[in-house]
Tab-separated table of C-alpha atoms in Angstrom:
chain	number	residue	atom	x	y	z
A	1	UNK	CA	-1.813	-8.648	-7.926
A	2	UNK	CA	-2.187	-5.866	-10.657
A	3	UNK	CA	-2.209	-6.634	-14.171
A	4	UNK	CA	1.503	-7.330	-15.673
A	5	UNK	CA	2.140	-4.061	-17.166
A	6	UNK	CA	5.329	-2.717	-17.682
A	7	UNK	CA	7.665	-1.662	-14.780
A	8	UNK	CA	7.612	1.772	-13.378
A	9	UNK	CA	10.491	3.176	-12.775
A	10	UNK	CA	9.034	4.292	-9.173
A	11	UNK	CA	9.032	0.516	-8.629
A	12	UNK	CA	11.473	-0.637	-6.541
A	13	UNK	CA	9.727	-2.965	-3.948
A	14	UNK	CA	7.179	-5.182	-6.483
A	15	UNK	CA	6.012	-7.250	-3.669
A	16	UNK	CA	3.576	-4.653	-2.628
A	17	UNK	CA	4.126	-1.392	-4.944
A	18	UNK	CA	1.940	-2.670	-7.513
A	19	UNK	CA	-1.166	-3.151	-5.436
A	20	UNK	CA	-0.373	0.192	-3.035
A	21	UNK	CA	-0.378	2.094	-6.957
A	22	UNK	CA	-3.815	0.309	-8.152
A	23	UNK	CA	-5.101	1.585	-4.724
A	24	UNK	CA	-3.765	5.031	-5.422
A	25	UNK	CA	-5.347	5.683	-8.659
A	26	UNK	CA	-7.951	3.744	-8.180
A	27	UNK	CA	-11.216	6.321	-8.646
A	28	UNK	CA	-14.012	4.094	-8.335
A	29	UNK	CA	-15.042	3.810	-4.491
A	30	UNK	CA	-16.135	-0.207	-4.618
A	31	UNK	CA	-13.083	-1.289	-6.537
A	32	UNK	CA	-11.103	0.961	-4.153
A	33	UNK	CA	-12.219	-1.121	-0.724
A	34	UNK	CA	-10.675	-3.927	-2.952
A	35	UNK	CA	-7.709	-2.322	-3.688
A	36	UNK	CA	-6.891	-1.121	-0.580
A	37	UNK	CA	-7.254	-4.178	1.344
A	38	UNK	CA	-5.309	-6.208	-1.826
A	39	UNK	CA	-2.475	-3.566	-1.045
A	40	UNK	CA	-2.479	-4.282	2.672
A	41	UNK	CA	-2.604	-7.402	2.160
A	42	UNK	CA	0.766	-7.226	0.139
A	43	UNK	CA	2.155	-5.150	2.763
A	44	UNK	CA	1.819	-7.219	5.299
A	45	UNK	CA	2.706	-10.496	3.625
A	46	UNK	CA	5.684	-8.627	2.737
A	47	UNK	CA	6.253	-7.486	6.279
A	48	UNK	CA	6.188	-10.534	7.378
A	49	UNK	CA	9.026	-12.138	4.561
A	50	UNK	CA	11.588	-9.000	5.531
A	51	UNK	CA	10.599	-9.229	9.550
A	52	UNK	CA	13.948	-11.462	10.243
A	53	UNK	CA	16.296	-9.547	8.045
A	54	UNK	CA	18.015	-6.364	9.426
A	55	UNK	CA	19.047	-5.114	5.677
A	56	UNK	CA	15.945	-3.461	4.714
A	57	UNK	CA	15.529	-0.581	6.450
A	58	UNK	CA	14.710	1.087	3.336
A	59	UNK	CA	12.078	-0.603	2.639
A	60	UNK	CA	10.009	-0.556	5.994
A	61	UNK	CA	10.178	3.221	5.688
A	62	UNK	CA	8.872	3.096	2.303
A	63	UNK	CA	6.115	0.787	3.642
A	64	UNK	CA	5.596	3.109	6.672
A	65	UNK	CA	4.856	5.929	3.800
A	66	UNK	CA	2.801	3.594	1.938
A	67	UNK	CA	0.495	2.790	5.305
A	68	UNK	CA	0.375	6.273	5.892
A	69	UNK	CA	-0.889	6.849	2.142
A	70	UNK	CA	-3.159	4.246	2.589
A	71	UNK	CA	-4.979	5.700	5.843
A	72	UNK	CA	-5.389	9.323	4.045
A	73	UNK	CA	-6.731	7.294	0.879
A	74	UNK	CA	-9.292	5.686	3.675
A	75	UNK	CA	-9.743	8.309	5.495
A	76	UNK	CA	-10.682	10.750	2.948
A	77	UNK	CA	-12.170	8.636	0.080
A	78	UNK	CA	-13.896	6.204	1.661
A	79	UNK	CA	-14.981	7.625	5.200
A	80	UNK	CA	-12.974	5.832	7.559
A	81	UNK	CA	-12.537	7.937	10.818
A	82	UNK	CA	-9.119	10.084	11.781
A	83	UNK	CA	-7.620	7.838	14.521
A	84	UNK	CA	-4.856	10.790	14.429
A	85	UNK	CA	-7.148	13.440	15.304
A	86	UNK	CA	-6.296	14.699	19.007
């Protein structure tokens, strides 16, 4: 997980914001492999706690985002191809 620094107040799902923000601003490309797959990781660990509940619908479609942030992050910095292209 990231370093304990203080809470942002964009926080609201800890589980897995942390690591999808390290991956964000990350700006070094080697580091950035690591953080991406550290946030995915998170994500889906995460997934996988909330998978039997029904009350966090909230949260799936901020992970949704958060995948989606994470393939344009891959895509773009570190040359992974665009499975969305038609």
């Amino acid at each position: 997980m990231a370093d304990a620094s203080p809470p942002s107040p964009n926080i609201f799902y800890p589980e897995w914001q942390h690591e999808l923000q390290a991956a964000l601003l990350e700006l070094d490309t080697e580091k950035l492999r690591e953080r991406v797959a550290a946030a995915e990781t998170a994500i889906f660990n995460r997934l996988q706690a909330i998978s039997q509940g029904s009350n966090h619908t909230a949260e799936r479609q901020a992970i949704e985002d958060a995948l989606a942030s994470l393939r344009v992050l891959k895509r773009d910095n570190l040359g992974f191809p665009d499975w969305e292209k038609k």
